[in-house]
PDB file of C-alpha atoms in Angstrom:
ATOM      1  CA  MET A  27     119.702  77.335  93.361  1.00 43.00           C
ATOM      2  CA  ARG A  28     120.498  80.187  95.777  1.00 45.00           C
ATOM      3  CA  SER A  29     117.802  82.318  94.126  1.00 44.00           C
ATOM      4  CA  LEU A  30     115.159  79.622  94.915  1.00 44.00           C
ATOM      5  CA  ILE A  31     116.071  79.494  98.620  1.00 51.00           C
ATOM      6  CA  ASN A  32     115.314  83.121  99.378  1.00 65.00           C
ATOM      7  CA  THR A  33     113.515  84.931 102.093  1.00 65.00           C
ATOM      8  CA  ARG A  34     110.040  84.508 100.480  1.00 70.00           C
ATOM      9  CA  SER A  35     110.543  80.797 100.031  1.00 76.00           C
ATOM     10  CA  TRP A  36     111.485  80.338 103.723  1.00 74.00           C
ATOM     11  CA  LEU A  37     108.580  82.608 104.762  1.00 73.00           C
ATOM     12  CA  ALA A  38     106.165  80.554 102.670  1.00 78.00           C
ATOM     13  CA  ALA A  39     107.648  77.340 104.066  1.00 80.00           C
ATOM     14  CA  GLY A  40     107.297  78.706 107.644  1.00 78.00           C
ATOM     15  CA  ILE A  41     103.685  79.679 107.163  1.00 78.00           C
ATOM     16  CA  ALA A  42     102.885  76.306 105.572  1.00 82.00           C
ATOM     17  CA  GLY A  43     104.511  74.546 108.494  1.00 82.00           C
ATOM     18  CA  MET A  44     102.485  76.622 110.943  1.00 79.00           C
ATOM     19  CA  VAL A  45      99.230  75.794 109.179  1.00 80.00           C
ATOM     20  CA  ILE A  46     100.052  72.076 109.050  1.00 81.00           C
ATOM     21  CA  GLY A  47     101.305  72.060 112.606  1.00 79.00           C
ATOM     22  CA  GLY A  48      98.170  73.856 113.759  1.00 77.00           C
ATOM     23  CA  TRP A  49      95.968  71.404 111.892  1.00 77.00           C
ATOM     24  CA  LEU A  50      97.788  68.394 113.415  1.00 78.00           C
ATOM     25  CA  THR A  51      97.502  69.891 116.869  1.00 74.00           C
ATOM     26  CA  LEU A  52      93.883  70.982 116.709  1.00 71.00           C
ATOM     27  CA  PHE A  53      92.009  68.875 114.173  1.00 70.00           C
ATOM     28  CA  ALA A  54      93.867  65.713 113.293  1.00 71.00           C
ATOM     29  CA  ALA A  55      93.210  62.296 114.882  1.00 67.00           C
ATOM     30  CA  ASN A  56      95.309  61.418 117.976  1.00 70.00           C
ATOM     31  CA  ARG A  57      97.581  59.182 116.042  1.00 72.00           C
ATOM     32  CA  ILE A  58      98.461  58.899 112.361  1.00 74.00           C
ATOM     33  CA  ALA A  59     100.627  55.992 111.252  1.00 74.00           C
ATOM     34  CA  GLY A  60     101.494  55.408 114.923  1.00 75.00           C
ATOM     35  CA  ILE A  61     102.799  58.969 115.360  1.00 74.00           C
ATOM     36  CA  GLU A  62     101.240  61.146 118.062  1.00 74.00           C
ATOM     37  CA  THR A  63      99.868  64.057 116.082  1.00 74.00           C
ATOM     38  CA  GLY A  64      99.584  66.518 119.000  1.00 74.00           C
ATOM     39  CA  LEU A  65     103.266  66.333 119.807  1.00 72.00           C
ATOM     40  CA  LEU A  66     104.323  66.334 116.172  1.00 77.00           C
ATOM     41  CA  GLY A  67     101.947  69.255 115.467  1.00 77.00           C
ATOM     42  CA  SER A  68     103.280  71.210 118.429  1.00 74.00           C
ATOM     43  CA  LEU A  69     106.899  70.699 117.382  1.00 75.00           C
ATOM     44  CA  LEU A  70     106.182  71.673 113.824  1.00 78.00           C
ATOM     45  CA  LEU A  71     104.124  74.679 114.815  1.00 76.00           C
ATOM     46  CA  SER A  72     106.913  75.914 117.179  1.00 74.00           C
ATOM     47  CA  ALA A  73     109.716  75.359 114.635  1.00 77.00           C
ATOM     48  CA  SER A  74     107.717  76.961 111.834  1.00 78.00           C
ATOM     49  CA  SER A  75     106.765  79.937 114.016  1.00 74.00           C
ATOM     50  CA  TRP A  76     110.460  80.532 114.714  1.00 70.00           C
ATOM     51  CA  LEU A  77     111.345  80.217 111.065  1.00 73.00           C
ATOM     52  CA  THR A  78     108.611  82.659 110.082  1.00 73.00           C
ATOM     53  CA  LEU A  79     109.642  85.116 112.787  1.00 65.00           C
ATOM     54  CA  ILE A  80     113.314  84.971 111.751  1.00 65.00           C
ATOM     55  CA  GLN A  81     112.336  85.679 108.121  1.00 68.00           C
ATOM     56  CA  LEU A  82     110.097  88.576 109.163  1.00 63.00           C
ATOM     57  CA  LEU A  83     112.866  90.027 111.301  1.00 58.00           C
ATOM     58  CA  ARG A  84     115.422  90.076 108.500  1.00 59.00           C
ATOM     59  CA  PRO A  85     116.202  93.626 107.395  1.00 53.00           C
ATOM     60  CA  ALA A  86     114.113  94.407 104.379  1.00 49.00           C
ATOM     61  CA  ARG A  87     116.123  95.021 101.180  1.00 46.00           C
ATOM     62  CA  SER A  88     113.212  97.050 100.001  1.00 43.00           C
ATOM     63  CA  SER A  89     110.252  97.982 102.006  1.00 44.00           C
ATOM     64  CA  GLY A  90     107.966  96.388  99.433  1.00 53.00           C
ATOM     65  CA  LEU A  91     104.412  97.334  98.660  1.00 65.00           C
ATOM     66  CA  ALA A  92     102.874  96.266 101.980  1.00 76.00           C
ATOM     67  CA  GLY A  93     103.580  98.774 104.707  1.00 82.00           C
ATOM     68  CA  PHE A  94     103.477  98.184 108.469  1.00 84.00           C
ATOM     69  CA  GLY A  95      99.708  99.052 108.653  1.00 87.00           C
ATOM     70  CA  GLU A  96      98.807  96.375 106.162  1.00 87.00           C
ATOM     71  CA  LYS A  97     101.052  93.826 107.801  1.00 85.00           C
ATOM     72  CA  GLN A  98      99.520  94.656 111.170  1.00 87.00           C
ATOM     73  CA  SER A  99      96.115  94.077 109.670  1.00 89.00           C
ATOM     74  CA  TRP A 100      97.170  90.689 108.365  1.00 86.00           C
ATOM     75  CA  ILE A 101      98.536  89.744 111.730  1.00 85.00           C
ATOM     76  CA  GLY A 102      95.264  90.770 113.413  1.00 88.00           C
ATOM     77  CA  LEU A 103      93.174  88.866 110.918  1.00 87.00           C
ATOM     78  CA  GLY A 104      95.332  85.723 111.307  1.00 85.00           C
ATOM     79  CA  VAL A 105      95.390  85.812 115.036  1.00 86.00           C
ATOM     80  CA  THR A 106      91.621  86.372 115.286  1.00 87.00           C
ATOM     81  CA  LEU A 107      90.916  83.475 112.949  1.00 85.00           C
ATOM     82  CA  LEU A 108      93.316  81.291 114.774  1.00 82.00           C
ATOM     83  CA  SER A 109      91.872  82.175 118.158  1.00 85.00           C
ATOM     84  CA  ALA A 110      88.295  81.459 116.829  1.00 84.00           C
ATOM     85  CA  ALA A 111      89.407  78.042 115.479  1.00 81.00           C
ATOM     86  CA  TYR A 112      91.164  77.274 118.713  1.00 81.00           C
ATOM     87  CA  VAL A 113      88.138  78.117 120.958  1.00 82.00           C
ATOM     88  CA  ILE A 114      85.666  76.242 118.701  1.00 80.00           C
ATOM     89  CA  THR A 115      87.844  73.179 118.457  1.00 79.00           C
ATOM     90  CA  LYS A 116      88.518  73.103 122.215  1.00 80.00           C
ATOM     91  CA  LEU A 117      84.861  73.641 123.082  1.00 79.00           C
ATOM     92  CA  ALA A 118      83.914  70.821 120.691  1.00 76.00           C
ATOM     93  CA  ALA A 119      86.569  68.588 122.289  1.00 75.00           C
ATOM     94  CA  GLN A 120      84.988  69.326 125.718  1.00 75.00           C
ATOM     95  CA  GLY A 121      81.580  68.347 124.348  1.00 74.00           C
ATOM     96  CA  TRP A 122      80.303  71.934 124.637  1.00 73.00           C
ATOM     97  CA  SER A 123      80.524  71.489 128.401  1.00 72.00           C
ATOM     98  CA  ASN A 124      78.889  74.005 130.784  1.00 71.00           C
ATOM     99  CA  ASP A 125      81.351  73.258 133.583  1.00 72.00           C
ATOM    100  CA  ILE A 126      83.653  76.263 133.591  1.00 72.00           C
ATOM    101  CA  HIS A 127      85.673  74.676 136.366  1.00 73.00           C
ATOM    102  CA  ALA A 128      86.727  71.740 134.290  1.00 73.00           C
ATOM    103  CA  PRO A 129      90.527  71.930 133.510  1.00 70.00           C
ATOM    104  CA  GLY A 130      89.940  71.705 129.775  1.00 71.00           C
ATOM    105  CA  MET A 131      87.525  74.615 129.866  1.00 75.00           C
ATOM    106  CA  GLN A 132      89.850  76.748 131.943  1.00 73.00           C
ATOM    107  CA  ARG A 133      92.724  76.317 129.511  1.00 75.00           C
ATOM    108  CA  ILE A 134      90.738  77.772 126.607  1.00 79.00           C
ATOM    109  CA  PRO A 135      90.936  81.481 127.673  1.00 80.00           C
ATOM    110  CA  LEU A 136      94.586  80.983 128.634  1.00 78.00           C
ATOM    111  CA  GLY A 137      95.303  79.656 125.161  1.00 79.00           C
ATOM    112  CA  VAL A 138      93.650  82.674 123.548  1.00 82.00           C
ATOM    113  CA  ILE A 139      95.584  85.045 125.819  1.00 82.00           C
ATOM    114  CA  GLY A 140      98.805  83.277 124.758  1.00 82.00           C
ATOM    115  CA  LEU A 141      97.916  83.811 121.179  1.00 81.00           C
ATOM    116  CA  LEU A 142      97.117  87.523 121.695  1.00 83.00           C
ATOM    117  CA  ILE A 143     100.446  88.055 123.546  1.00 84.00           C
ATOM    118  CA  GLY A 144     102.348  86.322 120.760  1.00 82.00           C
ATOM    119  CA  ALA A 145     100.662  88.596 118.173  1.00 83.00           C
ATOM    120  CA  ALA A 146     101.473  91.673 120.261  1.00 84.00           C
ATOM    121  CA  VAL A 147     105.160  90.666 120.471  1.00 84.00           C
ATOM    122  CA  LEU A 148     105.298  89.979 116.793  1.00 81.00           C
ATOM    123  CA  GLU A 149     103.734  93.352 116.003  1.00 81.00           C
ATOM    124  CA  ARG A 150     106.246  95.154 118.277  1.00 82.00           C
ATOM    125  CA  LEU A 151     109.172  93.318 116.649  1.00 81.00           C
ATOM    126  CA  LEU A 152     107.881  94.303 113.170  1.00 78.00           C
ATOM    127  CA  ARG A 153     107.460  97.843 114.260  1.00 79.00           C
ATOM    128  CA  HIS A 154     111.019  98.064 115.434  1.00 78.00           C
ATOM    129  CA  ARG A 155     112.672  96.456 112.468  1.00 74.00           C
ATOM    130  CA  GLU A 156     113.520  99.847 111.162  1.00 69.00           C
ATOM    131  CA  PRO A 157     113.457 102.179 114.214  1.00 70.00           C
ATOM    132  CA  ASP A 158     113.840 105.357 112.179  1.00 69.00           C
ATOM    133  CA  ALA A 159     111.188 104.468 109.607  1.00 72.00           C
ATOM    134  CA  ILE A 160     107.827 106.108 109.669  1.00 76.00           C
ATOM    135  CA  VAL A 161     105.297 103.296 110.247  1.00 77.00           C
ATOM    136  CA  GLU A 162     102.082 105.195 110.461  1.00 84.00           C
ATOM    137  CA  ASP A 163     100.835 108.342 108.818  1.00 91.00           C
ATOM    138  CA  GLU A 164      97.547 110.170 107.964  1.00 92.00           C
ATOM    139  CA  ARG A 165      96.617 107.551 105.365  1.00 92.00           C
ATOM    140  CA  ASP A 166      96.875 104.815 107.929  1.00 92.00           C
ATOM    141  CA  HIS A 167      94.740 106.723 110.356  1.00 93.00           C
ATOM    142  CA  LEU A 168      92.075 107.371 107.705  1.00 92.00           C
ATOM    143  CA  ILE A 169      92.016 103.738 106.753  1.00 93.00           C
ATOM    144  CA  ARG A 170      91.633 102.682 110.362  1.00 93.00           C
ATOM    145  CA  GLN A 171      88.792 105.110 110.886  1.00 94.00           C
ATOM    146  CA  ARG A 172      86.978 103.912 107.809  1.00 93.00           C
ATOM    147  CA  ALA A 173      87.494 100.301 108.741  1.00 93.00           C
ATOM    148  CA  ALA A 174      86.314 100.977 112.317  1.00 94.00           C
ATOM    149  CA  ARG A 175      83.088 102.454 110.923  1.00 94.00           C
ATOM    150  CA  ILE A 176      82.504  99.388 108.674  1.00 91.00           C
ATOM    151  CA  SER A 177      83.116  96.981 111.595  1.00 91.00           C
ATOM    152  CA  HIS A 178      80.964  99.069 113.860  1.00 93.00           C
ATOM    153  CA  GLY A 179      78.041  98.793 111.410  1.00 92.00           C
ATOM    154  CA  ALA A 180      78.646  95.066 110.950  1.00 89.00           C
ATOM    155  CA  LEU A 181      78.739  94.532 114.737  1.00 90.00           C
ATOM    156  CA  ILE A 182      75.378  96.369 115.179  1.00 92.00           C
ATOM    157  CA  GLY A 183      73.940  94.170 112.434  1.00 90.00           C
ATOM    158  CA  LEU A 184      75.271  91.039 114.030  1.00 87.00           C
ATOM    159  CA  ILE A 185      73.944  91.883 117.514  1.00 90.00           C
ATOM    160  CA  ILE A 186      70.514  92.814 116.155  1.00 91.00           C
ATOM    161  CA  THR A 187      70.431  89.624 114.172  1.00 88.00           C
ATOM    162  CA  ALA A 188      71.376  87.511 117.192  1.00 85.00           C
ATOM    163  CA  SER A 189      68.954  89.299 119.454  1.00 88.00           C
ATOM    164  CA  VAL A 190      66.020  88.868 117.057  1.00 89.00           C
ATOM    165  CA  THR A 191      66.929  85.211 116.468  1.00 85.00           C
ATOM    166  CA  LEU A 192      67.210  84.432 120.191  1.00 84.00           C
ATOM    167  CA  GLY A 193      64.149  86.443 121.084  1.00 87.00           C
ATOM    168  CA  LEU A 194      61.834  84.877 118.486  1.00 87.00           C
ATOM    169  CA  SER A 195      63.063  81.263 118.873  1.00 85.00           C
ATOM    170  CA  PRO A 196      60.866  78.805 120.747  1.00 84.00           C
ATOM    171  CA  VAL A 197      62.253  77.753 124.150  1.00 82.00           C
ATOM    172  CA  GLU A 198      62.837  74.156 123.061  1.00 82.00           C
ATOM    173  CA  ARG A 199      65.282  75.246 120.395  1.00 78.00           C
ATOM    174  CA  LEU A 200      67.378  77.256 122.888  1.00 79.00           C
ATOM    175  CA  ALA A 201      68.723  74.303 124.908  1.00 78.00           C
ATOM    176  CA  PHE A 202      72.226  75.179 123.674  1.00 76.00           C
ATOM    177  CA  ALA A 203      71.984  78.665 125.154  1.00 79.00           C
ATOM    178  CA  THR A 204      73.624  77.890 128.444  1.00 82.00           C
ATOM    179  CA  PRO A 205      75.454  80.701 130.311  1.00 83.00           C
ATOM    180  CA  VAL A 206      78.827  79.448 129.092  1.00 82.00           C
ATOM    181  CA  MET A 207      77.668  79.200 125.486  1.00 82.00           C
ATOM    182  CA  ILE A 208      76.048  82.646 125.670  1.00 84.00           C
ATOM    183  CA  ALA A 209      79.385  84.097 127.055  1.00 84.00           C
ATOM    184  CA  TYR A 210      81.381  82.561 124.271  1.00 84.00           C
ATOM    185  CA  GLY A 211      78.702  83.538 121.731  1.00 84.00           C
ATOM    186  CA  LEU A 212      79.064  87.184 122.758  1.00 86.00           C
ATOM    187  CA  ILE A 213      82.861  87.047 122.533  1.00 85.00           C
ATOM    188  CA  GLY A 214      82.376  85.388 119.099  1.00 86.00           C
ATOM    189  CA  LEU A 215      80.309  88.332 117.928  1.00 86.00           C
ATOM    190  CA  LEU A 216      82.996  90.644 119.038  1.00 86.00           C
ATOM    191  CA  ALA A 217      85.599  88.526 117.213  1.00 87.00           C
ATOM    192  CA  LEU A 218      83.433  88.704 114.039  1.00 87.00           C
ATOM    193  CA  GLY A 219      83.415  92.480 114.393  1.00 89.00           C
ATOM    194  CA  GLU A 220      87.225  92.468 114.679  1.00 89.00           C
ATOM    195  CA  LEU A 221      87.511  90.183 111.653  1.00 88.00           C
ATOM    196  CA  MET A 222      85.409  92.651 109.705  1.00 89.00           C
ATOM    197  CA  ARG A 223      87.695  95.484 110.856  1.00 92.00           C
ATOM    198  CA  TYR A 224      90.945  93.699 109.798  1.00 91.00           C
ATOM    199  CA  ALA A 225      89.447  92.490 106.526  1.00 89.00           C
ATOM    200  CA  SER A 226      88.213  96.027 105.763  1.00 89.00           C
ATOM    201  CA  GLN A 227      91.656  97.515 106.503  1.00 91.00           C
ATOM    202  CA  ILE A 228      93.348  95.036 104.252  1.00 88.00           C
ATOM    203  CA  TRP A 229      90.861  95.795 101.392  1.00 86.00           C
ATOM    204  CA  LEU A 230      91.313  99.565 101.832  1.00 87.00           C
ATOM    205  CA  TYR A 231      95.076  99.281 101.751  1.00 87.00           C
ATOM    206  CA  ARG A 232      95.013  97.238  98.607  1.00 81.00           C
ATOM    207  CA  HIS A 233      92.123  98.534  96.596  1.00 75.00           C
ATOM    208  CA  GLU A 234      90.076 101.532  97.641  1.00 61.00           C
ATOM    209  CA  ARG A 235      90.873 105.165  97.276  1.00 56.00           C
ATOM    210  CA  VAL A 236      90.634 106.682 100.691  1.00 56.00           C
TER     211      VAL A 236
ATOM    212  CA  MET B  23      83.676 106.016  96.089  1.00 40.00           C
ATOM    213  CA  THR B  24      83.027 109.418  94.422  1.00 45.00           C
ATOM    214  CA  PRO B  25      85.827 109.915  91.885  1.00 51.00           C
ATOM    215  CA  THR B  26      87.976 112.896  92.670  1.00 57.00           C
ATOM    216  CA  THR B  27      89.070 115.422  90.073  1.00 73.00           C
ATOM    217  CA  ILE B  28      92.510 116.131  91.771  1.00 85.00           C
ATOM    218  CA  THR B  29      95.417 114.836  89.795  1.00 90.00           C
ATOM    219  CA  ASN B  30      99.161 115.177  90.671  1.00 94.00           C
ATOM    220  CA  ARG B  31     102.546 115.169  89.126  1.00 95.00           C
ATOM    221  CA  ILE B  32     104.417 113.821  92.088  1.00 96.00           C
ATOM    222  CA  ARG B  33     106.167 110.961  90.212  1.00 95.00           C
ATOM    223  CA  GLU B  34     107.238 113.238  87.329  1.00 95.00           C
ATOM    224  CA  LEU B  35     108.642 115.956  89.688  1.00 96.00           C
ATOM    225  CA  ARG B  36     110.205 113.419  92.009  1.00 96.00           C
ATOM    226  CA  GLN B  37     112.053 111.638  89.139  1.00 96.00           C
ATOM    227  CA  ALA B  38     113.174 114.913  87.733  1.00 95.00           C
ATOM    228  CA  ARG B  39     114.857 115.723  91.031  1.00 94.00           C
ATOM    229  CA  GLY B  40     116.399 112.268  91.310  1.00 95.00           C
ATOM    230  CA  GLN B  41     114.494 111.440  94.484  1.00 94.00           C
ATOM    231  CA  THR B  42     113.407 107.977  95.463  1.00 95.00           C
ATOM    232  CA  GLN B  43     109.978 107.288  96.886  1.00 94.00           C
ATOM    233  CA  GLU B  44     111.619 106.516 100.238  1.00 92.00           C
ATOM    234  CA  GLU B  45     113.526 109.831 100.307  1.00 93.00           C
ATOM    235  CA  LEU B  46     110.388 111.829  99.426  1.00 95.00           C
ATOM    236  CA  ALA B  47     108.454 109.883 102.085  1.00 94.00           C
ATOM    237  CA  GLN B  48     111.054 110.676 104.747  1.00 92.00           C
ATOM    238  CA  ARG B  49     111.002 114.362 103.868  1.00 94.00           C
ATOM    239  CA  CYS B  50     107.230 114.517 104.110  1.00 95.00           C
ATOM    240  CA  HIS B  51     107.001 112.312 107.234  1.00 93.00           C
ATOM    241  CA  VAL B  52     104.859 109.704 105.568  1.00 94.00           C
ATOM    242  CA  THR B  53     105.358 106.046 104.645  1.00 92.00           C
ATOM    243  CA  ARG B  54     106.665 104.981 101.273  1.00 91.00           C
ATOM    244  CA  GLN B  55     103.302 103.255 100.740  1.00 90.00           C
ATOM    245  CA  THR B  56     101.494 106.633 100.993  1.00 92.00           C
ATOM    246  CA  ILE B  57     103.785 108.042  98.293  1.00 93.00           C
ATOM    247  CA  ILE B  58     103.043 104.946  96.118  1.00 91.00           C
ATOM    248  CA  ALA B  59      99.296 105.537  96.644  1.00 90.00           C
ATOM    249  CA  LEU B  60      99.593 109.231  95.877  1.00 92.00           C
ATOM    250  CA  GLU B  61     101.512 108.620  92.667  1.00 92.00           C
ATOM    251  CA  ALA B  62      98.932 105.992  91.621  1.00 88.00           C
ATOM    252  CA  GLY B  63      96.121 108.438  92.205  1.00 87.00           C
ATOM    253  CA  ARG B  64      94.692 106.109  94.916  1.00 85.00           C
ATOM    254  CA  TYR B  65      94.973 108.690  97.759  1.00 88.00           C
ATOM    255  CA  ALA B  66      94.099 112.342  98.145  1.00 88.00           C
ATOM    256  CA  PRO B  67      96.465 114.015 100.668  1.00 92.00           C
ATOM    257  CA  SER B  68      95.442 116.351 103.377  1.00 93.00           C
ATOM    258  CA  LEU B  69      96.128 120.067 102.922  1.00 94.00           C
ATOM    259  CA  GLU B  70      99.163 119.857 105.176  1.00 95.00           C
ATOM    260  CA  LEU B  71     100.559 116.905 103.367  1.00 96.00           C
ATOM    261  CA  ALA B  72      99.975 118.575 100.051  1.00 96.00           C
ATOM    262  CA  PHE B  73     102.001 121.636 101.210  1.00 96.00           C
ATOM    263  CA  ARG B  74     104.785 119.331 102.492  1.00 96.00           C
ATOM    264  CA  LEU B  75     104.899 117.536  99.183  1.00 96.00           C
ATOM    265  CA  ALA B  76     105.127 120.788  97.306  1.00 97.00           C
ATOM    266  CA  TRP B  77     107.933 121.968  99.684  1.00 96.00           C
ATOM    267  CA  ALA B  78     109.812 118.663  99.231  1.00 96.00           C
ATOM    268  CA  LEU B  79     109.488 118.781  95.498  1.00 96.00           C
ATOM    269  CA  GLN B  80     110.494 122.434  95.450  1.00 95.00           C
ATOM    270  CA  ALA B  81     107.435 123.346  93.444  1.00 95.00           C
ATOM    271  CA  SER B  82     104.227 125.250  93.976  1.00 95.00           C
ATOM    272  CA  LEU B  83     101.094 123.603  95.036  1.00 95.00           C
ATOM    273  CA  GLU B  84      99.478 124.310  91.706  1.00 94.00           C
ATOM    274  CA  THR B  85     102.406 122.798  89.910  1.00 95.00           C
ATOM    275  CA  VAL B  86     102.146 119.512  91.901  1.00 96.00           C
ATOM    276  CA  PHE B  87      98.393 119.273  92.044  1.00 94.00           C
ATOM    277  CA  THR B  88      95.732 119.979  89.441  1.00 92.00           C
ATOM    278  CA  TRP B  89      92.008 120.286  90.183  1.00 87.00           C
ATOM    279  CA  THR B  90      89.512 119.965  87.357  1.00 81.00           C
ATOM    280  CA  PRO B  91      86.201 121.608  88.087  1.00 81.00           C
ATOM    281  CA  PRO B  92      83.217 119.200  87.953  1.00 76.00           C
ATOM    282  CA  ASP B  93      81.647 120.788  84.952  1.00 71.00           C
ATOM    283  CA  THR B  94      84.800 120.353  82.984  1.00 59.00           C
ATOM    284  CA  ALA B  95      85.375 116.831  84.254  1.00 51.00           C
ATOM    285  CA  SER B  96      81.992 115.477  83.128  1.00 50.00           C
TER     286      SER B  96
END
């Protein structure tokens, strides 16, 4: 029984709880079976986040096959995806409003900043789990360089595609292109570039010969 | 990726000296994951790291690493 309730099981439970809590908070109906999903989701997300953090902070019995660089990439990928989902969901909830002064619209960037700060804290805590351990070396730098080249190329492709699409579209189809949507769209392209970078890093760590 | 013709005997030499991957990584100032990748042939070290590995394994560079010329490889 003890072998079943180990670190990995708790970590998996924590991540599952975060996903479910996030879904309840962001996507679920306001009430399910009379229970307010926003509150339930927030509580579940908070508790699961702490559980996951505690498991991640446990001293590693063995360093395992995933080093700090790969874990950092997974954190970046997860946070970027979560931020994108958060922004899209909140914008949709606001009816894709153009009023940047509306309270709901002003909370969106604050939420993203909160996520980024949380990710930075998590990364720092992971880095200092074993203070004397070497967390980055030449292989990590090479992988980052290669992933940056891939994402740079992808970003150029995305911007060119967006430019051509916008430039050649008839005016009547560009009603959605309000200043606020264009601003979020540009940030979205940047986020896609970052997603490519993190995904490339993870791929390179796991499969490619550098 | 262009396949490389450099092979190594890092695992064999490390085990002969009773070193763990972690110990070798610490001596060479790299992560354990880099040692794992080196031993699996998934990473070609820089010249400096190659020298450090040879020093840590108390062997010559030619003992640790072997390069097969392209004509012979094909």
